[in-house]
Coordinates of C-alpha atoms in Angstrom, one line a residue:
Chain K
X1 CA 22.3 -25.6 -18.8
X2 CA 22.9 -25.3 -15.1
X3 CA 21.3 -22.2 -13.8
X4 CA 23.9 -20.0 -12.3
X5 CA 23.6 -18.3 -8.9
X6 CA 23.9 -14.6 -9.0
X7 CA 23.7 -14.0 -5.2
X8 CA 24.5 -16.5 -2.5
X9 CA 24.0 -15.5 1.2
X10 CA 25.8 -17.7 3.8
X11 CA 24.7 -17.4 7.4
X12 CA 24.3 -13.6 7.3
X13 CA 23.8 -11.9 10.6
X14 CA 23.1 -8.2 11.2
X15 CA 23.0 -6.6 14.6
X16 CA 21.9 -3.0 15.0
X17 CA 23.7 -1.0 17.8
X18 CA 25.8 -3.9 19.0
X19 CA 26.9 -3.9 22.6
X20 CA 24.4 -1.2 23.6
X21 CA 21.0 -1.3 25.4
X22 CA 19.3 -0.9 22.0
X23 CA 21.0 -4.0 20.4
X24 CA 18.7 -5.7 17.9
X25 CA 19.4 -8.6 15.8
X26 CA 17.8 -7.8 12.5
X27 CA 19.1 -10.8 10.5
X28 CA 19.7 -14.1 12.0
X29 CA 21.8 -16.8 10.1
X30 CA 20.2 -15.9 6.7
X31 CA 21.3 -18.3 4.0
X32 CA 19.8 -18.0 0.4
X33 CA 20.6 -18.6 -3.0
X34 CA 19.2 -16.3 -5.7
X35 CA 19.3 -17.6 -9.2
X36 CA 20.0 -15.6 -12.3
X37 CA 16.7 -14.4 -13.9
X38 CA 14.3 -15.4 -11.0
X39 CA 11.3 -13.2 -10.1
X40 CA 11.2 -13.3 -6.2
X41 CA 8.8 -11.7 -3.8
X42 CA 9.8 -11.0 -0.3
X43 CA 7.2 -10.7 2.4
X44 CA 7.2 -10.3 6.0
X45 CA 5.5 -8.0 8.6
X46 CA 6.9 -4.5 9.5
X47 CA 10.3 -5.1 11.4
X48 CA 10.8 -8.7 10.0
X49 CA 14.1 -7.8 8.4
X50 CA 13.1 -7.5 4.7
X51 CA 14.5 -4.0 4.2
X52 CA 17.7 -4.8 6.1
X53 CA 18.1 -8.0 4.0
X54 CA 17.8 -6.2 0.6
X55 CA 20.2 -3.5 1.7
X56 CA 22.9 -6.1 2.2
X57 CA 22.4 -7.4 -1.4
X58 CA 24.1 -4.4 -2.9
X59 CA 26.5 -3.8 -0.1
X60 CA 24.8 -0.7 1.4
X61 CA 24.8 -2.5 4.7
X62 CA 27.5 -4.7 5.9
X63 CA 26.8 -8.0 7.6
X64 CA 27.9 -8.3 11.3
X65 CA 28.9 -11.9 10.3
X66 CA 28.5 -14.2 7.4
X67 CA 29.3 -14.0 3.8
X68 CA 27.6 -12.7 0.6
X69 CA 28.8 -13.9 -2.8
X70 CA 28.0 -12.2 -6.0
X71 CA 28.8 -14.4 -9.0
X72 CA 31.0 -16.5 -6.9
X73 CA 33.0 -13.7 -5.3
X74 CA 32.9 -12.7 -1.7
X75 CA 31.8 -9.0 -1.6
X76 CA 33.5 -8.5 1.7
X77 CA 36.9 -9.3 0.1
X78 CA 39.3 -6.4 0.2
X79 CA 39.8 -6.4 -3.5
X80 CA 36.1 -6.7 -4.3
X81 CA 34.8 -3.6 -6.1
X82 CA 31.6 -2.6 -4.2
X83 CA 31.0 0.3 -6.7
X84 CA 30.8 -2.3 -9.4
X85 CA 28.3 -4.3 -7.4
X86 CA 26.0 -1.3 -6.9
X87 CA 26.0 -0.8 -10.7
X88 CA 24.9 -4.3 -11.2
X89 CA 22.4 -4.6 -8.3
X90 CA 20.0 -1.7 -8.6
X91 CA 17.9 -0.8 -5.5
X92 CA 14.6 1.1 -5.6
X93 CA 13.7 2.4 -2.2
X94 CA 10.4 2.9 -0.6
X95 CA 8.8 6.1 -1.9
X96 CA 11.7 6.6 -4.4
X97 CA 10.1 9.7 -5.8
X98 CA 11.3 11.6 -2.6
X99 CA 14.8 11.2 -4.1
X100 CA 14.1 13.0 -7.3
X101 CA 16.1 16.3 -7.3
X102 CA 17.0 17.5 -10.7
X103 CA 15.3 20.4 -12.6
X104 CA 14.1 18.1 -15.4
X105 CA 13.1 14.5 -15.6
X106 CA 15.7 13.9 -18.2
X107 CA 18.5 15.2 -16.1
X108 CA 17.3 13.2 -13.1
X109 CA 17.4 10.0 -15.0
X110 CA 20.9 10.9 -16.5
X111 CA 22.4 11.2 -13.0
X112 CA 22.9 7.6 -12.3
X113 CA 24.7 6.6 -15.6
X114 CA 26.8 9.8 -15.4
X115 CA 27.9 8.9 -11.9
X116 CA 28.8 5.5 -13.4
X117 CA 31.4 7.3 -15.5
X118 CA 29.5 7.3 -18.8
X119 CA 29.8 10.3 -21.1
X120 CA 27.0 12.8 -21.4
X121 CA 25.8 11.3 -24.7
X122 CA 26.0 7.7 -23.4
X123 CA 24.0 8.7 -20.2
X124 CA 21.5 10.6 -22.4
X125 CA 20.9 7.5 -24.5
X126 CA 20.5 5.4 -21.5
X127 CA 18.0 7.9 -20.1
X128 CA 15.9 7.9 -23.2
X129 CA 15.9 4.2 -23.3
X130 CA 14.9 3.9 -19.5
X131 CA 12.2 6.6 -19.8
X132 CA 10.7 4.9 -22.9
X133 CA 10.6 1.5 -21.1
X134 CA 8.7 3.0 -18.1
X135 CA 6.2 4.5 -20.7
X136 CA 6.6 8.1 -19.8
X137 CA 5.2 10.4 -22.6
X138 CA 8.1 12.1 -24.5
X139 CA 6.6 15.5 -24.0
X140 CA 7.3 15.3 -20.3
X141 CA 11.0 14.6 -20.5
X142 CA 12.2 18.2 -20.1
X143 CA 9.7 19.2 -17.5
X144 CA 10.2 19.3 -13.7
X145 CA 9.7 15.9 -12.1
X146 CA 7.8 17.6 -9.2
X147 CA 4.9 18.5 -11.4
X148 CA 4.1 14.8 -12.1
X149 CA 1.4 12.6 -10.5
X150 CA 2.5 10.1 -7.8
X151 CA 2.6 7.2 -10.1
X152 CA 4.5 9.1 -12.8
X153 CA 7.1 10.3 -10.3
X154 CA 7.6 6.8 -9.2
X155 CA 8.0 5.6 -12.8
X156 CA 10.7 8.3 -13.3
X157 CA 12.6 7.2 -10.1
X158 CA 12.5 3.7 -11.3
X159 CA 13.7 4.8 -14.8
X160 CA 16.7 6.4 -12.8
X161 CA 17.7 3.0 -11.6
X162 CA 17.0 1.2 -14.9
X163 CA 19.3 3.6 -16.7
X164 CA 22.1 2.1 -14.8
X165 CA 21.3 -1.2 -16.5
X166 CA 21.4 -3.4 -13.4
X167 CA 21.4 -7.1 -13.7
X168 CA 19.4 -7.4 -10.5
X169 CA 16.6 -5.2 -9.7
X170 CA 15.4 -4.9 -6.0
X171 CA 12.3 -2.9 -5.3
X172 CA 11.1 -2.1 -1.7
X173 CA 7.3 -1.8 -1.8
X174 CA 7.1 -0.1 -5.1
X175 CA 3.3 0.2 -5.1
X176 CA 2.8 1.7 -1.6
X177 CA 0.3 4.6 -1.8
X178 CA -0.5 4.1 -5.5
X179 CA -4.1 3.8 -6.8
X180 CA -5.1 0.3 -8.2
X181 CA -4.3 1.2 -11.8
X182 CA -0.9 2.8 -10.8
X183 CA -0.2 -0.4 -8.8
X184 CA -0.9 -2.6 -12.0
X185 CA 1.1 -0.3 -14.2
X186 CA 4.3 -0.5 -12.0
X187 CA 4.0 -4.2 -11.5
X188 CA 3.4 -4.8 -15.2
X189 CA 6.5 -2.8 -16.0
X190 CA 8.6 -4.8 -13.5
X191 CA 7.3 -8.1 -15.0
X192 CA 8.1 -6.9 -18.4
X193 CA 11.7 -6.1 -17.4
X194 CA 12.0 -9.5 -16.0
X195 CA 10.6 -11.2 -19.1
X196 CA 12.3 -9.2 -21.8
X197 CA 15.7 -8.5 -20.3
X198 CA 15.9 -11.6 -18.2
X199 CA 16.5 -9.3 -15.2
X200 CA 16.6 -11.0 -11.7
X201 CA 13.9 -9.1 -9.8
X202 CA 13.4 -9.0 -6.0
X203 CA 10.0 -7.5 -5.0
X204 CA 9.3 -6.5 -1.4
X205 CA 5.5 -6.3 -1.0
X206 CA 2.7 -6.2 1.6
X207 CA 0.1 -7.3 -0.9
X208 CA -0.2 -11.0 -1.0
X209 CA -2.5 -10.7 -4.0
X210 CA 0.2 -9.0 -6.0
X211 CA 2.9 -11.3 -5.0
X212 CA 0.8 -14.3 -5.9
X213 CA 0.1 -12.8 -9.3
X214 CA 3.6 -12.0 -10.4
X215 CA 6.4 -13.9 -8.7
X216 CA 7.8 -17.4 -9.1
X217 CA 9.3 -17.7 -5.7
X218 CA 8.4 -16.2 -2.3
X219 CA 10.7 -15.7 0.7
X220 CA 9.0 -15.1 3.9
X221 CA 10.9 -13.2 6.6
X222 CA 10.0 -13.4 10.2
X223 CA 12.1 -12.1 13.1
X224 CA 15.1 -11.8 11.0
X225 CA 15.0 -15.3 9.7
X226 CA 13.8 -17.0 6.5
X227 CA 10.6 -18.6 7.7
X228 CA 9.4 -20.1 4.4
X229 CA 10.9 -20.2 0.8
X230 CA 9.2 -21.7 -2.1
X231 CA 6.6 -21.2 -5.0
X232 CA 3.5 -19.1 -4.2
X233 CA 1.4 -22.3 -4.0
X234 CA 3.9 -23.9 -1.5
X235 CA 4.1 -20.7 0.6
X236 CA 0.5 -19.9 0.8
X237 CA -0.5 -23.5 1.7
X238 CA 1.0 -22.4 5.1
X239 CA -1.6 -19.7 5.5
X240 CA -2.3 -20.5 9.1
X241 CA 1.4 -20.0 10.0
X242 CA 1.5 -16.9 7.9
X243 CA -1.4 -15.4 9.8
X244 CA 0.5 -16.1 13.1
X245 CA 3.2 -13.9 12.0
X246 CA 1.1 -11.0 10.9
X247 CA 0.7 -12.1 7.1
X248 CA -2.0 -13.7 5.2
X249 CA -2.8 -15.6 2.0
X250 CA -4.5 -14.0 -1.0
X251 CA -8.3 -13.7 -0.5
X252 CA -9.1 -16.5 -3.0
X253 CA -6.9 -19.0 -1.2
X254 CA -9.1 -18.5 1.9
X255 CA -12.2 -18.9 -0.2
X256 CA -11.0 -22.2 -1.6
X257 CA -10.2 -23.6 1.8
X258 CA -13.7 -22.6 3.1
X259 CA -15.3 -24.2 0.2
X260 CA -13.5 -27.5 0.8
X261 CA -14.6 -27.3 4.5
X262 CA -18.2 -27.1 3.2
X263 CA -17.6 -30.2 1.2
X264 CA -16.9 -28.9 -2.4
X265 CA -14.0 -30.4 -4.1
X266 CA -11.9 -27.5 -5.4
X267 CA -8.1 -26.7 -5.6
X268 CA -7.0 -25.2 -2.4
X269 CA -3.7 -24.3 -4.0
X270 CA -5.3 -21.6 -6.1
X271 CA -3.6 -18.2 -5.2
X272 CA -4.9 -16.1 -8.0
X273 CA -8.4 -15.1 -9.3
X274 CA -7.7 -16.9 -12.6
X275 CA -6.7 -20.2 -10.8
X276 CA -9.6 -20.1 -8.6
X277 CA -12.0 -19.4 -11.5
X278 CA -10.6 -22.4 -13.5
X279 CA -10.9 -24.7 -10.5
X280 CA -14.4 -23.5 -9.6
X281 CA -15.8 -23.8 -13.1
X282 CA -14.4 -27.4 -13.3
X283 CA -15.9 -28.3 -10.0
X284 CA -19.3 -26.6 -10.6
X285 CA -19.9 -27.5 -14.2
X286 CA -18.7 -31.0 -13.4
X287 CA -21.4 -31.3 -10.6
X288 CA -24.2 -29.7 -12.7
X289 CA -23.3 -32.0 -15.6
X290 CA -23.1 -35.2 -13.5
X291 CA -26.5 -34.3 -11.9
X292 CA -28.0 -33.9 -15.4
X293 CA -26.5 -37.2 -16.3
X294 CA -24.6 -35.6 -19.3
X295 CA -21.4 -37.1 -20.3
X296 CA -18.5 -34.7 -19.9
X297 CA -15.7 -35.3 -22.4
X298 CA -12.5 -36.1 -20.5
X299 CA -14.2 -37.0 -17.3
X300 CA -14.6 -40.6 -16.5
Chain X
X1 CA -27.7 18.9 11.5
X2 CA -25.3 17.2 9.1
X3 CA -21.7 16.5 10.2
X4 CA -20.3 17.5 6.9
X5 CA -22.1 19.6 4.3
X6 CA -20.3 20.7 1.2
X7 CA -22.1 22.8 -1.4
X8 CA -20.5 23.5 -4.8
X9 CA -16.9 23.3 -3.2
X10 CA -14.2 24.5 -5.6
X11 CA -10.6 24.5 -4.9
X12 CA -7.7 25.4 -7.3
X13 CA -4.0 24.9 -6.9
X14 CA -2.2 27.8 -8.5
X15 CA 1.3 27.6 -9.6
X16 CA 3.3 30.8 -10.1
X17 CA 6.6 31.5 -11.7
X18 CA 9.4 33.4 -10.0
X19 CA 7.8 36.8 -10.7
X20 CA 4.6 35.7 -9.3
X21 CA 2.6 35.3 -12.5
X22 CA 0.2 32.5 -12.7
X23 CA 1.8 29.6 -14.6
X24 CA -0.8 26.9 -14.2
X25 CA -4.0 26.3 -12.5
X26 CA -5.2 22.9 -11.6
X27 CA -8.7 22.4 -10.3
X28 CA -8.5 19.8 -7.5
X29 CA -12.1 20.2 -6.4
X30 CA -14.7 21.0 -9.0
X31 CA -18.1 21.8 -7.5
X32 CA -18.3 19.1 -5.0
X33 CA -21.5 18.4 -3.0
X34 CA -21.2 16.1 0.0
X35 CA -23.6 15.4 2.8
X36 CA -22.5 13.2 5.7
X37 CA -24.8 12.5 8.6
X38 CA -23.5 12.3 12.3
X39 CA -22.4 8.7 13.0
X40 CA -22.1 7.7 9.4
X41 CA -19.0 5.7 8.2
X42 CA -18.2 6.9 4.7
X43 CA -15.4 6.0 2.4
X44 CA -13.9 7.9 -0.5
X45 CA -12.2 6.2 -3.4
X46 CA -10.3 7.8 -6.2
X47 CA -7.1 7.5 -8.2
X48 CA -4.0 9.6 -7.2
X49 CA -4.7 13.2 -8.0
X50 CA -8.4 12.8 -8.1
X51 CA -9.0 15.3 -5.3
X52 CA -9.6 13.1 -2.2
X53 CA -6.9 14.4 0.0
X54 CA -7.8 18.0 -1.0
X55 CA -11.3 17.4 0.2
X56 CA -10.1 15.8 3.4
X57 CA -8.0 18.8 4.2
X58 CA -11.0 21.1 3.9
X59 CA -13.0 19.1 6.5
X60 CA -10.2 19.9 8.9
X61 CA -9.9 23.5 7.8
X62 CA -6.3 23.0 6.7
X63 CA -7.5 24.4 3.4
X64 CA -10.3 26.8 2.9
X65 CA -12.7 26.7 -0.1
X66 CA -11.9 28.8 -3.1
X67 CA -15.6 28.9 -4.1
X68 CA -18.7 27.3 -2.5
X69 CA -19.2 26.4 1.1
X70 CA -18.4 23.8 3.6
X71 CA -20.0 23.4 7.0
X72 CA -18.6 21.0 9.6
X73 CA -21.0 20.3 12.4
X74 CA -22.9 23.5 11.3
X75 CA -19.8 25.7 11.4
X76 CA -18.6 27.4 8.2
X77 CA -14.9 26.5 7.7
X78 CA -14.1 29.6 5.8
X79 CA -14.8 31.9 8.7
X80 CA -11.4 32.4 10.7
X81 CA -13.2 32.3 14.0
X82 CA -14.5 28.9 13.4
X83 CA -11.2 27.2 12.6
X84 CA -10.4 26.3 16.2
X85 CA -13.8 24.6 16.7
X86 CA -13.7 22.9 13.3
X87 CA -10.3 21.3 14.1
X88 CA -11.7 20.1 17.4
X89 CA -14.8 18.6 15.7
X90 CA -12.9 16.9 13.0
X91 CA -9.6 15.1 13.6
X92 CA -7.3 13.9 11.1
X93 CA -5.1 10.9 10.6
X94 CA -2.5 10.9 7.9
X95 CA -0.6 8.1 5.8
X96 CA 2.7 8.1 7.5
X97 CA 2.6 7.2 11.1
X98 CA 6.2 8.4 11.7
X99 CA 5.3 11.9 10.8
X100 CA 2.4 12.1 13.4
X101 CA 4.1 11.0 16.5
X102 CA 6.1 13.5 18.5
X103 CA 6.6 12.3 22.1
X104 CA 9.0 9.6 23.3
X105 CA 6.4 7.7 25.3
X106 CA 3.0 6.6 24.0
X107 CA 0.8 8.1 26.6
X108 CA 2.6 11.4 26.4
X109 CA 2.0 11.5 22.7
X110 CA -1.7 10.9 23.1
X111 CA -2.0 13.5 25.9
X112 CA -0.3 16.1 23.8
X113 CA -3.4 17.4 22.0
X114 CA -5.5 17.8 25.0
X115 CA -2.7 19.4 27.0
X116 CA -2.3 21.9 24.1
X117 CA -5.8 23.1 24.4
X118 CA -5.7 23.4 28.2
X119 CA -7.6 20.5 29.5
X120 CA -7.0 20.0 33.2
X121 CA -4.3 17.5 34.1
X122 CA -6.6 14.9 35.7
X123 CA -8.9 14.9 32.7
X124 CA -6.0 14.5 30.3
X125 CA -5.0 11.2 31.9
X126 CA -8.6 10.1 31.9
X127 CA -8.8 10.9 28.2
X128 CA -5.4 9.2 27.5
X129 CA -6.6 6.1 29.1
X130 CA -9.9 6.0 27.5
X131 CA -8.4 6.6 24.0
X132 CA -5.7 4.1 24.4
X133 CA -8.3 1.5 25.5
X134 CA -10.6 2.4 22.6
X135 CA -7.8 1.6 20.1
X136 CA -6.6 -1.4 22.0
X137 CA -3.2 0.1 22.8
X138 CA -3.5 0.6 26.6
X139 CA -0.9 -2.0 27.5
X140 CA 1.6 -0.1 25.4
X141 CA 1.1 3.3 27.3
X142 CA 4.5 3.3 28.8
X143 CA 6.3 2.1 25.6
X144 CA 8.4 4.1 23.2
X145 CA 6.4 4.8 20.0
X146 CA 9.7 3.9 18.1
X147 CA 9.5 0.3 19.1
X148 CA 6.0 -0.1 17.8
X149 CA 4.9 -1.6 14.4
X150 CA 3.4 0.6 11.7
X151 CA -0.1 -0.5 12.6
X152 CA 0.4 0.1 16.3
X153 CA 1.9 3.6 15.6
X154 CA -1.2 4.4 13.4
X155 CA -3.5 3.3 16.2
X156 CA -1.6 5.6 18.6
X157 CA -2.0 8.4 16.2
X158 CA -5.7 7.6 16.1
X159 CA -5.8 7.5 19.9
X160 CA -4.1 11.0 19.8
X161 CA -7.0 12.2 17.7
X162 CA -9.5 10.5 20.0
X163 CA -8.2 12.3 23.1
X164 CA -9.4 15.6 21.5
X165 CA -12.9 14.0 21.6
X166 CA -13.8 14.8 18.1
X167 CA -17.2 14.1 16.6
X168 CA -15.7 13.2 13.2
X169 CA -12.3 11.6 12.2
X170 CA -10.9 11.9 8.7
X171 CA -8.4 9.1 7.8
X172 CA -6.4 9.9 4.8
X173 CA -4.9 6.6 3.4
X174 CA -4.1 5.4 7.0
X175 CA -3.1 2.0 5.9
X176 CA -0.9 2.7 2.8
X177 CA 2.3 1.9 4.7
X178 CA 1.1 -1.1 6.7
X179 CA 1.4 -4.7 6.6
X180 CA -1.8 -6.9 6.4
X181 CA -2.1 -7.2 10.2
X182 CA -1.6 -3.5 10.7
X183 CA -4.1 -2.8 8.0
X184 CA -6.8 -5.0 9.6
X185 CA -6.2 -3.6 13.1
X186 CA -6.5 0.1 11.9
X187 CA -9.7 -0.5 9.9
X188 CA -11.2 -2.5 12.7
X189 CA -10.4 0.3 15.2
X190 CA -12.1 2.9 12.9
X191 CA -15.3 0.7 12.8
X192 CA -15.2 0.2 16.6
X193 CA -15.0 3.9 17.2
X194 CA -17.8 4.4 14.8
X195 CA -20.1 1.8 16.4
X196 CA -19.3 2.3 20.0
X197 CA -18.5 6.0 20.4
X198 CA -20.7 7.2 17.4
X199 CA -17.8 8.9 15.8
X200 CA -18.4 9.9 12.2
X201 CA -15.7 8.4 10.0
X202 CA -14.4 9.5 6.7
X203 CA -12.0 6.9 5.2
X204 CA -9.9 7.6 2.3
X205 CA -8.1 4.5 0.8
X206 CA -6.8 2.7 -2.2
X207 CA -7.6 -0.7 -0.9
X208 CA -11.0 -1.8 -2.1
X209 CA -11.4 -4.5 0.6
X210 CA -11.3 -1.8 3.3
X211 CA -14.5 -0.1 2.2
X212 CA -17.0 -3.1 1.9
X213 CA -18.3 -2.3 5.5
X214 CA -18.7 1.4 4.9
X215 CA -22.3 2.9 5.0
X216 CA -21.7 4.8 1.7
X217 CA -18.9 5.0 -0.8
X218 CA -18.0 8.1 -2.9
X219 CA -15.8 7.9 -6.0
X220 CA -13.9 10.9 -7.0
X221 CA -12.4 11.7 -10.4
X222 CA -10.9 14.9 -11.6
X223 CA -12.2 16.8 -8.6
X224 CA -15.7 15.7 -9.0
X225 CA -17.8 13.1 -7.1
X226 CA -18.7 10.8 -10.0
X227 CA -20.2 7.8 -8.2
X228 CA -21.9 7.3 -4.8
X229 CA -23.9 4.6 -3.1
X230 CA -23.7 1.6 -0.8
X231 CA -20.5 -0.6 -1.3
X232 CA -22.8 -3.1 -3.1
X233 CA -24.0 -0.6 -5.5
X234 CA -20.6 0.8 -6.3
X235 CA -18.8 -2.6 -6.6
X236 CA -21.4 -4.0 -8.9
X237 CA -20.1 -1.6 -11.6
X238 CA -16.8 -3.2 -12.3
X239 CA -16.3 -1.6 -15.7
X240 CA -17.1 1.9 -14.5
X241 CA -14.6 1.6 -11.6
X242 CA -11.8 0.4 -13.9
X243 CA -12.4 3.5 -16.1
X244 CA -11.7 5.6 -12.9
X245 CA -8.4 3.7 -12.4
X246 CA -9.9 1.7 -9.5
X247 CA -10.5 -1.9 -8.8
X248 CA -12.8 -4.2 -7.0
X249 CA -12.2 -6.6 -4.3
X250 CA -10.8 -10.1 -5.5
X251 CA -13.9 -12.0 -4.4
X252 CA -16.1 -9.5 -6.3
X253 CA -14.0 -10.0 -9.5
X254 CA -14.2 -13.8 -9.1
X255 CA -17.9 -13.6 -8.5
X256 CA -18.3 -11.5 -11.6
X257 CA -16.4 -14.0 -13.7
X258 CA -18.4 -16.9 -12.5
X259 CA -21.6 -15.0 -13.2
X260 CA -20.5 -14.2 -16.6
X261 CA -19.6 -17.9 -17.2
X262 CA -23.3 -18.6 -16.7
X263 CA -23.3 -19.7 -13.0
X264 CA -26.1 -18.5 -10.8
X265 CA -24.1 -15.9 -8.6
X266 CA -25.8 -12.6 -7.6
X267 CA -24.4 -9.3 -8.6
X268 CA -22.1 -7.3 -6.3
X269 CA -20.8 -9.9 -4.0
X270 CA -18.5 -8.2 -1.4
X271 CA -17.5 -10.6 1.2
X272 CA -15.9 -14.0 1.2
X273 CA -18.7 -15.6 3.2
X274 CA -21.2 -14.4 0.6
X275 CA -19.3 -15.9 -2.2
X276 CA -18.9 -19.2 -0.4
X277 CA -22.7 -19.3 0.3
X278 CA -23.4 -18.4 -3.4
X279 CA -21.2 -21.0 -4.7
X280 CA -22.5 -23.7 -2.4
X281 CA -26.0 -22.8 -3.5
X282 CA -25.0 -22.9 -7.2
X283 CA -23.4 -26.4 -6.5
X284 CA -26.6 -27.8 -5.0

């Protein structure tokens, strides 16, 4: 089966405050193809154009020039239904908990589906389902969202977007300000949405370790352009170029490179702790075994 | 004299209903003892809601203790007449740089604090220059803060605090909103101020990598200090940290895995260089 393209960007440009002294080109000829069901990480330093980019994907911002196609249809066509696009492409902003406003958690999550035109009952069902999938304990559903912890609030905010049943989920730094366990919970939740519902996920992140652990593909933005686009291994192999633009590779990638410089034969493509461990065990036990003159099965 | 001395500090957030009756009480600080010497660099870890920020706000007299006592540079923070002095002794840097910058030119922003307390104009300029140099932002003095990156803004915020010539700076998750470069610059700046100007630093963070160079680390949970020690002592207890919803740096996890697989790797490896050396020794 040919994979279908859910979103295509064709030479998208975005200029803030055009024809003024403050004119800034935030996106420069960005062309991308986003396949159905991909889990993509978007990285780039502050001001590289990441947030501008994702706000184009559900039509919140309009490109100054260029085209965006959603399932083959140009979203800037006059008869294209942007409302429908926003239902199908869900966007979770930075610090989404600042957008909670209802008196109960349940009402807050109902707001999106109700706005989509669903009946009260249907919206309620969606809310239950969404709150269950983010793992919020049921006894909290009718409490004020403002009494929750930071991590819980964020899960409620994400549930608000999930309740709209988007096909594409875009999250702008969903783990900023969370403690490590909260960080893992949110990312595990997103990974599960991707795995179980086949959702296309775009994750904007400043944590290279998180990106390396979860995504299949990384898009690196720099000065409004796509600088690199590939698997985590391919992208982090360019760690020196990444550093030059204010980014970095995961810690373990540096470790592996340094070991190779010291003469140990290990896999410099490792980007996660698990991959590094596997490669190191192989290299080290291999060495020890060779020195002891023991035959290692599978190694000739 | 200690820079910060907290004894049996208690603070409760009390929620009231519309009639003013107490609805719920949550204890944010539960009999906290903390002693920080002048010139120390300490880090405080803890999950969201563990009480870190509440503690930080006490050091700056933004909150006053419910029970127990807190002295900052020998001054009791619960006495009204000391608040002014305490705030000059201990400066604070918050998470969101955009909430802390008020002027439209970098140097004016940095000069705002000293101007407010009536420092003579000439000295203000001197302090502004010195502070901006200390955080490596002098060449941006005439720029608009809006055009700076998050890390640069945060360094300007630190310069603004430095211009008040505090003996102590409390940084409450100063890097949470920054990219890797911004994060590195802010942490390096804090260490430089500590080393070169002798400023006592209290760093609150969720990034485990940022505390490996601290003198001492405190872990908070449910309003209590539950662990304290050098970074090495703290990070060698991987299991315990996980219980407190925390983590350890990637290299520490990897070192731990290798050690458990039977390789000769020491406990509590914190830095990449250490692990490289340890692995090379194991490979010999």
